[in-house]
Structures are given as structure tokens and as C-alpha cells.
Amino acid sequence: MGSIKNFLGLCFKGGILVIFPLLLFYLLADKLFEVFVALATPLAPLFPDLIVDFEDYPAVLAFLILIIASFLLGLALRSKLFQRFFHFVEAKTIAYIPLYKAIKRLFGGLLGNSGKDSYQTGLIELSSGALQFVYIIEESGPYTVVLEPTAPSGFTGFVRAYPTQQVTVLKDVSVGDISKVLAHWGYGSSSILNNVSHVKK
């Protein structure tokens, strides 16, 4: 009787471990498709032929529009003249919107960019001796403002100001690297923590 009970329990647990991640993945993918469609909607009129070819597949259409539009804009920004024009227009208009600057810096960090247009990553040593991954938001005099991201989302958490000397910058670790680790509940942290070349003293 005990062996049957154990067998049924193992089957149930095994099924749970498969079906719940699949259902969560489905829900996340469904939300992601909705985001793609919402982002691509303002750009759709620029690609009428593409709309005709993929009108029955809105998620695929949205993805293709975003990819093509991003490539074309990136190609245009290779031109110094267009780059200066874009930065001039940006500085005089949408750069005044705090949310725009925050999103731009976040995506810059996700893509591994460095400099003022992207967030850097760092480590905070807590009083217990534990280390906390952080995104460096702003350095202001003796204090550095950071976001302490939480798992598994990686983009929510607590904003705090620490003494600058308490913040260790991870010079070769992007926001994308940290968010990937947090999405896996910390799995992969060792590749960051054990590589001392990443740490800027």
C-alpha cells in the first residue's frame, strides 16, 4: 500500500513540476504578445504590405514591425548628421519626460551599453555580510542612489541612497545579466561573483 501511495505521490509531483511552469510560460508569453502588439500599433501604418501578409498573425506582425523599425532607425543613426539631428530633437522634446529617460537608460543597460545613457550594475555589502545586486540610478555627491531589484521580475524593488564608498560597480556586468540571474532566482550568480575582473575597485 505504501509503495502505491509513494508512486502516486511521485507521479503527482512530477506532473506539477512540468505543468505549472508550462502554464506560467503560456501566461507570460500571452502577455508578451499583447505588449508587442501595443508597441507596434503606432508603427503599423508605415508597413502596409507587411500588414496584408500577416494580418491573421498579429503577434508575428508586431514582432516583425518592431524588428524592422529598430533596424531602420539604427541604420539611420549610423549617419552622424541624422544622429545629431535626433539628439537635438530628443533634447528639446521628450528628454524632459523623466519616464522616457528612465526607460531609455534601462534598455541601454539591458543591451549592455555603458555611459550616461544606461544604468550600471553594482553590489552592496549589507551589515550581515551578504551581497545585494543593485542597479545604479544616480551618483550624487557622497551618496549613490540605487534600485535593489527583487526576484524574479528584476525590475521592481526598493530605491535607496547608500554612501558611495559602500557601492561596488560591476564594470562588465549589464542590467540584462543581473535581470537574467534574478529571473532564475539567483541561479548563475556565481559566474558574476567569482569573476573578480568584473569588479571596479
JSON list of C-alpha atoms in Angstrom, two decimals, residues 18-149:
[
{"chain": "A", "resi": 18, "resn": "VAL", "atom": "CA", "xyz": [6.00, 20.17, -15.58]},
{"chain": "A", "resi": 19, "resn": "ILE", "atom": "CA", "xyz": [2.51, 21.62, -15.94]},
{"chain": "A", "resi": 20, "resn": "PHE", "atom": "CA", "xyz": [2.88, 24.69, -13.70]},
{"chain": "A", "resi": 21, "resn": "PRO", "atom": "CA", "xyz": [6.00, 26.06, -15.44]},
{"chain": "A", "resi": 22, "resn": "LEU", "atom": "CA", "xyz": [4.30, 25.44, -18.80]},
{"chain": "A", "resi": 23, "resn": "LEU", "atom": "CA", "xyz": [1.16, 27.30, -17.70]},
{"chain": "A", "resi": 24, "resn": "LEU", "atom": "CA", "xyz": [3.21, 30.20, -16.32]},
{"chain": "A", "resi": 25, "resn": "PHE", "atom": "CA", "xyz": [5.22, 30.33, -19.54]},
{"chain": "A", "resi": 26, "resn": "TYR", "atom": "CA", "xyz": [1.98, 30.39, -21.55]},
{"chain": "A", "resi": 27, "resn": "LEU", "atom": "CA", "xyz": [0.58, 33.26, -19.47]},
{"chain": "A", "resi": 28, "resn": "LEU", "atom": "CA", "xyz": [3.82, 35.24, -19.71]},
{"chain": "A", "resi": 29, "resn": "ALA", "atom": "CA", "xyz": [4.06, 34.63, -23.46]},
{"chain": "A", "resi": 30, "resn": "ASP", "atom": "CA", "xyz": [0.46, 35.74, -23.91]},
{"chain": "A", "resi": 31, "resn": "LYS", "atom": "CA", "xyz": [1.17, 38.99, -22.04]},
{"chain": "A", "resi": 32, "resn": "LEU", "atom": "CA", "xyz": [4.37, 39.46, -24.03]},
{"chain": "A", "resi": 33, "resn": "PHE", "atom": "CA", "xyz": [2.46, 39.15, -27.31]},
{"chain": "A", "resi": 34, "resn": "GLU", "atom": "CA", "xyz": [0.00, 41.78, -26.08]},
{"chain": "A", "resi": 35, "resn": "VAL", "atom": "CA", "xyz": [2.91, 44.11, -25.31]},
{"chain": "A", "resi": 36, "resn": "PHE", "atom": "CA", "xyz": [4.40, 43.52, -28.78]},
{"chain": "A", "resi": 37, "resn": "VAL", "atom": "CA", "xyz": [1.09, 44.36, -30.44]},
{"chain": "A", "resi": 38, "resn": "ALA", "atom": "CA", "xyz": [0.63, 47.51, -28.32]},
{"chain": "A", "resi": 39, "resn": "LEU", "atom": "CA", "xyz": [4.16, 48.72, -29.07]},
{"chain": "A", "resi": 40, "resn": "ALA", "atom": "CA", "xyz": [3.90, 48.04, -32.79]},
{"chain": "A", "resi": 41, "resn": "THR", "atom": "CA", "xyz": [0.44, 49.56, -33.32]},
{"chain": "A", "resi": 42, "resn": "PRO", "atom": "CA", "xyz": [1.69, 53.18, -33.84]},
{"chain": "A", "resi": 43, "resn": "LEU", "atom": "CA", "xyz": [4.25, 51.92, -36.39]},
{"chain": "A", "resi": 44, "resn": "ALA", "atom": "CA", "xyz": [1.86, 49.66, -38.33]},
{"chain": "A", "resi": 45, "resn": "PRO", "atom": "CA", "xyz": [0.76, 52.29, -40.93]},
{"chain": "A", "resi": 46, "resn": "LEU", "atom": "CA", "xyz": [4.39, 52.54, -42.09]},
{"chain": "A", "resi": 47, "resn": "PHE", "atom": "CA", "xyz": [4.33, 48.91, -43.28]},
{"chain": "A", "resi": 48, "resn": "PRO", "atom": "CA", "xyz": [1.06, 48.39, -45.23]},
{"chain": "A", "resi": 49, "resn": "ASP", "atom": "CA", "xyz": [2.36, 45.43, -47.28]},
{"chain": "A", "resi": 50, "resn": "LEU", "atom": "CA", "xyz": [3.50, 43.63, -44.16]},
{"chain": "A", "resi": 51, "resn": "ILE", "atom": "CA", "xyz": [0.06, 44.09, -42.59]},
{"chain": "A", "resi": 52, "resn": "VAL", "atom": "CA", "xyz": [-1.60, 42.41, -45.57]},
{"chain": "A", "resi": 53, "resn": "ASP", "atom": "CA", "xyz": [0.78, 39.43, -45.44]},
{"chain": "A", "resi": 54, "resn": "PHE", "atom": "CA", "xyz": [0.48, 38.81, -41.69]},
{"chain": "A", "resi": 55, "resn": "GLU", "atom": "CA", "xyz": [-2.91, 40.28, -40.75]},
{"chain": "A", "resi": 56, "resn": "ASP", "atom": "CA", "xyz": [-4.03, 36.92, -39.34]},
{"chain": "A", "resi": 57, "resn": "TYR", "atom": "CA", "xyz": [-0.95, 36.71, -37.10]},
{"chain": "A", "resi": 58, "resn": "PRO", "atom": "CA", "xyz": [-0.89, 39.95, -35.06]},
{"chain": "A", "resi": 59, "resn": "ALA", "atom": "CA", "xyz": [1.88, 38.82, -32.69]},
{"chain": "A", "resi": 60, "resn": "VAL", "atom": "CA", "xyz": [4.19, 37.85, -35.58]},
{"chain": "A", "resi": 61, "resn": "LEU", "atom": "CA", "xyz": [3.30, 41.07, -37.39]},
{"chain": "A", "resi": 62, "resn": "ALA", "atom": "CA", "xyz": [4.06, 43.16, -34.30]},
{"chain": "A", "resi": 63, "resn": "PHE", "atom": "CA", "xyz": [7.39, 41.41, -33.78]},
{"chain": "A", "resi": 64, "resn": "LEU", "atom": "CA", "xyz": [8.42, 41.92, -37.42]},
{"chain": "A", "resi": 65, "resn": "ILE", "atom": "CA", "xyz": [7.41, 45.60, -37.36]},
{"chain": "A", "resi": 66, "resn": "LEU", "atom": "CA", "xyz": [9.45, 46.24, -34.21]},
{"chain": "A", "resi": 67, "resn": "ILE", "atom": "CA", "xyz": [12.48, 44.41, -35.61]},
{"chain": "A", "resi": 68, "resn": "ILE", "atom": "CA", "xyz": [12.37, 46.21, -38.97]},
{"chain": "A", "resi": 69, "resn": "ALA", "atom": "CA", "xyz": [11.69, 49.64, -37.45]},
{"chain": "A", "resi": 70, "resn": "SER", "atom": "CA", "xyz": [14.51, 49.19, -34.92]},
{"chain": "A", "resi": 71, "resn": "PHE", "atom": "CA", "xyz": [16.93, 48.14, -37.66]},
{"chain": "A", "resi": 72, "resn": "LEU", "atom": "CA", "xyz": [16.00, 51.05, -39.95]},
{"chain": "A", "resi": 73, "resn": "LEU", "atom": "CA", "xyz": [16.30, 53.61, -37.15]},
{"chain": "A", "resi": 74, "resn": "GLY", "atom": "CA", "xyz": [19.60, 52.09, -36.05]},
{"chain": "A", "resi": 75, "resn": "LEU", "atom": "CA", "xyz": [20.83, 52.24, -39.64]},
{"chain": "A", "resi": 76, "resn": "ALA", "atom": "CA", "xyz": [19.83, 55.90, -39.89]},
{"chain": "A", "resi": 77, "resn": "LEU", "atom": "CA", "xyz": [21.62, 56.66, -36.62]},
{"chain": "A", "resi": 78, "resn": "ARG", "atom": "CA", "xyz": [24.86, 55.45, -38.19]},
{"chain": "A", "resi": 79, "resn": "SER", "atom": "CA", "xyz": [24.83, 58.78, -40.01]},
{"chain": "A", "resi": 80, "resn": "LYS", "atom": "CA", "xyz": [26.48, 61.50, -37.89]},
{"chain": "A", "resi": 81, "resn": "LEU", "atom": "CA", "xyz": [24.14, 64.11, -39.37]},
{"chain": "A", "resi": 82, "resn": "PHE", "atom": "CA", "xyz": [20.98, 62.17, -38.51]},
{"chain": "A", "resi": 83, "resn": "GLN", "atom": "CA", "xyz": [22.44, 61.31, -35.10]},
{"chain": "A", "resi": 84, "resn": "ARG", "atom": "CA", "xyz": [23.00, 64.99, -34.27]},
{"chain": "A", "resi": 85, "resn": "PHE", "atom": "CA", "xyz": [19.52, 65.87, -35.57]},
{"chain": "A", "resi": 86, "resn": "PHE", "atom": "CA", "xyz": [17.87, 63.12, -33.50]},
{"chain": "A", "resi": 87, "resn": "HIS", "atom": "CA", "xyz": [19.75, 64.08, -30.33]},
{"chain": "A", "resi": 88, "resn": "PHE", "atom": "CA", "xyz": [18.84, 67.74, -30.87]},
{"chain": "A", "resi": 89, "resn": "VAL", "atom": "CA", "xyz": [15.13, 66.95, -31.27]},
{"chain": "A", "resi": 90, "resn": "GLU", "atom": "CA", "xyz": [15.26, 64.50, -28.35]},
{"chain": "A", "resi": 91, "resn": "ALA", "atom": "CA", "xyz": [16.97, 67.05, -26.07]},
{"chain": "A", "resi": 92, "resn": "LYS", "atom": "CA", "xyz": [14.35, 69.71, -26.88]},
{"chain": "A", "resi": 93, "resn": "THR", "atom": "CA", "xyz": [11.27, 67.49, -26.54]},
{"chain": "A", "resi": 94, "resn": "ILE", "atom": "CA", "xyz": [10.92, 64.03, -24.98]},
{"chain": "A", "resi": 95, "resn": "ALA", "atom": "CA", "xyz": [14.15, 64.23, -22.96]},
{"chain": "A", "resi": 96, "resn": "TYR", "atom": "CA", "xyz": [12.23, 66.40, -20.49]},
{"chain": "A", "resi": 97, "resn": "ILE", "atom": "CA", "xyz": [9.96, 63.47, -19.64]},
{"chain": "A", "resi": 98, "resn": "PRO", "atom": "CA", "xyz": [11.54, 61.61, -16.68]},
{"chain": "A", "resi": 99, "resn": "LEU", "atom": "CA", "xyz": [9.89, 58.30, -17.59]},
{"chain": "A", "resi": 100, "resn": "TYR", "atom": "CA", "xyz": [11.37, 58.42, -21.11]},
{"chain": "A", "resi": 101, "resn": "LYS", "atom": "CA", "xyz": [14.90, 58.91, -19.76]},
{"chain": "A", "resi": 102, "resn": "ALA", "atom": "CA", "xyz": [14.43, 56.11, -17.24]},
{"chain": "A", "resi": 103, "resn": "ILE", "atom": "CA", "xyz": [13.17, 53.66, -19.89]},
{"chain": "A", "resi": 104, "resn": "LYS", "atom": "CA", "xyz": [15.95, 54.64, -22.32]},
{"chain": "A", "resi": 105, "resn": "ARG", "atom": "CA", "xyz": [18.63, 54.07, -19.69]},
{"chain": "A", "resi": 106, "resn": "LEU", "atom": "CA", "xyz": [17.02, 50.78, -18.67]},
{"chain": "A", "resi": 107, "resn": "PHE", "atom": "CA", "xyz": [17.05, 49.46, -22.23]},
{"chain": "A", "resi": 108, "resn": "GLY", "atom": "CA", "xyz": [20.60, 50.74, -22.65]},
{"chain": "A", "resi": 109, "resn": "GLY", "atom": "CA", "xyz": [21.60, 48.68, -19.63]},
{"chain": "A", "resi": 110, "resn": "LEU", "atom": "CA", "xyz": [19.75, 45.62, -20.93]},
{"chain": "A", "resi": 111, "resn": "LEU", "atom": "CA", "xyz": [21.64, 45.87, -24.22]},
{"chain": "A", "resi": 112, "resn": "GLY", "atom": "CA", "xyz": [24.95, 46.14, -22.39]},
{"chain": "A", "resi": 113, "resn": "ASN", "atom": "CA", "xyz": [25.64, 49.78, -23.25]},
{"chain": "A", "resi": 114, "resn": "SER", "atom": "CA", "xyz": [27.78, 51.89, -20.95]},
{"chain": "A", "resi": 115, "resn": "GLY", "atom": "CA", "xyz": [27.90, 55.58, -20.10]},
{"chain": "A", "resi": 116, "resn": "LYS", "atom": "CA", "xyz": [25.30, 58.11, -19.08]},
{"chain": "A", "resi": 117, "resn": "ASP", "atom": "CA", "xyz": [22.62, 56.63, -21.37]},
{"chain": "A", "resi": 118, "resn": "SER", "atom": "CA", "xyz": [22.40, 53.36, -19.47]},
{"chain": "A", "resi": 119, "resn": "TYR", "atom": "CA", "xyz": [22.19, 52.11, -15.91]},
{"chain": "A", "resi": 120, "resn": "GLN", "atom": "CA", "xyz": [25.23, 50.45, -14.39]},
{"chain": "A", "resi": 121, "resn": "THR", "atom": "CA", "xyz": [25.09, 47.50, -12.04]},
{"chain": "A", "resi": 122, "resn": "GLY", "atom": "CA", "xyz": [26.74, 47.11, -8.68]},
{"chain": "A", "resi": 123, "resn": "LEU", "atom": "CA", "xyz": [26.97, 45.31, -5.38]},
{"chain": "A", "resi": 124, "resn": "ILE", "atom": "CA", "xyz": [26.06, 46.49, -1.89]},
{"chain": "A", "resi": 125, "resn": "GLU", "atom": "CA", "xyz": [27.56, 44.73, 1.12]},
{"chain": "A", "resi": 126, "resn": "LEU", "atom": "CA", "xyz": [24.89, 44.54, 3.82]},
{"chain": "A", "resi": 127, "resn": "SER", "atom": "CA", "xyz": [25.62, 44.68, 7.54]},
{"chain": "A", "resi": 128, "resn": "SER", "atom": "CA", "xyz": [25.21, 40.89, 7.71]},
{"chain": "A", "resi": 129, "resn": "GLY", "atom": "CA", "xyz": [28.00, 40.47, 5.15]},
{"chain": "A", "resi": 130, "resn": "ALA", "atom": "CA", "xyz": [25.57, 39.40, 2.41]},
{"chain": "A", "resi": 131, "resn": "LEU", "atom": "CA", "xyz": [25.86, 40.95, -1.05]},
{"chain": "A", "resi": 132, "resn": "GLN", "atom": "CA", "xyz": [22.93, 42.61, -2.84]},
{"chain": "A", "resi": 133, "resn": "PHE", "atom": "CA", "xyz": [22.80, 43.18, -6.61]},
{"chain": "A", "resi": 134, "resn": "VAL", "atom": "CA", "xyz": [21.73, 46.74, -7.44]},
{"chain": "A", "resi": 135, "resn": "TYR", "atom": "CA", "xyz": [21.14, 49.00, -10.44]},
{"chain": "A", "resi": 136, "resn": "ILE", "atom": "CA", "xyz": [22.93, 52.31, -10.04]},
{"chain": "A", "resi": 137, "resn": "ILE", "atom": "CA", "xyz": [20.43, 55.07, -10.75]},
{"chain": "A", "resi": 138, "resn": "GLU", "atom": "CA", "xyz": [22.31, 58.23, -9.84]},
{"chain": "A", "resi": 139, "resn": "GLU", "atom": "CA", "xyz": [25.53, 59.32, -8.16]},
{"chain": "A", "resi": 140, "resn": "SER", "atom": "CA", "xyz": [25.03, 62.46, -6.12]},
{"chain": "A", "resi": 141, "resn": "GLY", "atom": "CA", "xyz": [27.98, 63.66, -4.07]},
{"chain": "A", "resi": 142, "resn": "PRO", "atom": "CA", "xyz": [28.74, 61.37, -1.14]},
{"chain": "A", "resi": 143, "resn": "TYR", "atom": "CA", "xyz": [25.68, 59.22, -1.87]},
{"chain": "A", "resi": 144, "resn": "THR", "atom": "CA", "xyz": [24.71, 56.86, -4.67]},
{"chain": "A", "resi": 145, "resn": "VAL", "atom": "CA", "xyz": [21.04, 56.15, -5.39]},
{"chain": "A", "resi": 146, "resn": "VAL", "atom": "CA", "xyz": [20.34, 52.54, -6.32]},
{"chain": "A", "resi": 147, "resn": "LEU", "atom": "CA", "xyz": [17.43, 50.25, -7.09]},
{"chain": "A", "resi": 148, "resn": "GLU", "atom": "CA", "xyz": [17.57, 46.97, -5.20]},
{"chain": "A", "resi": 149, "resn": "PRO", "atom": "CA", "xyz": [15.79, 44.64, -7.66]}
]
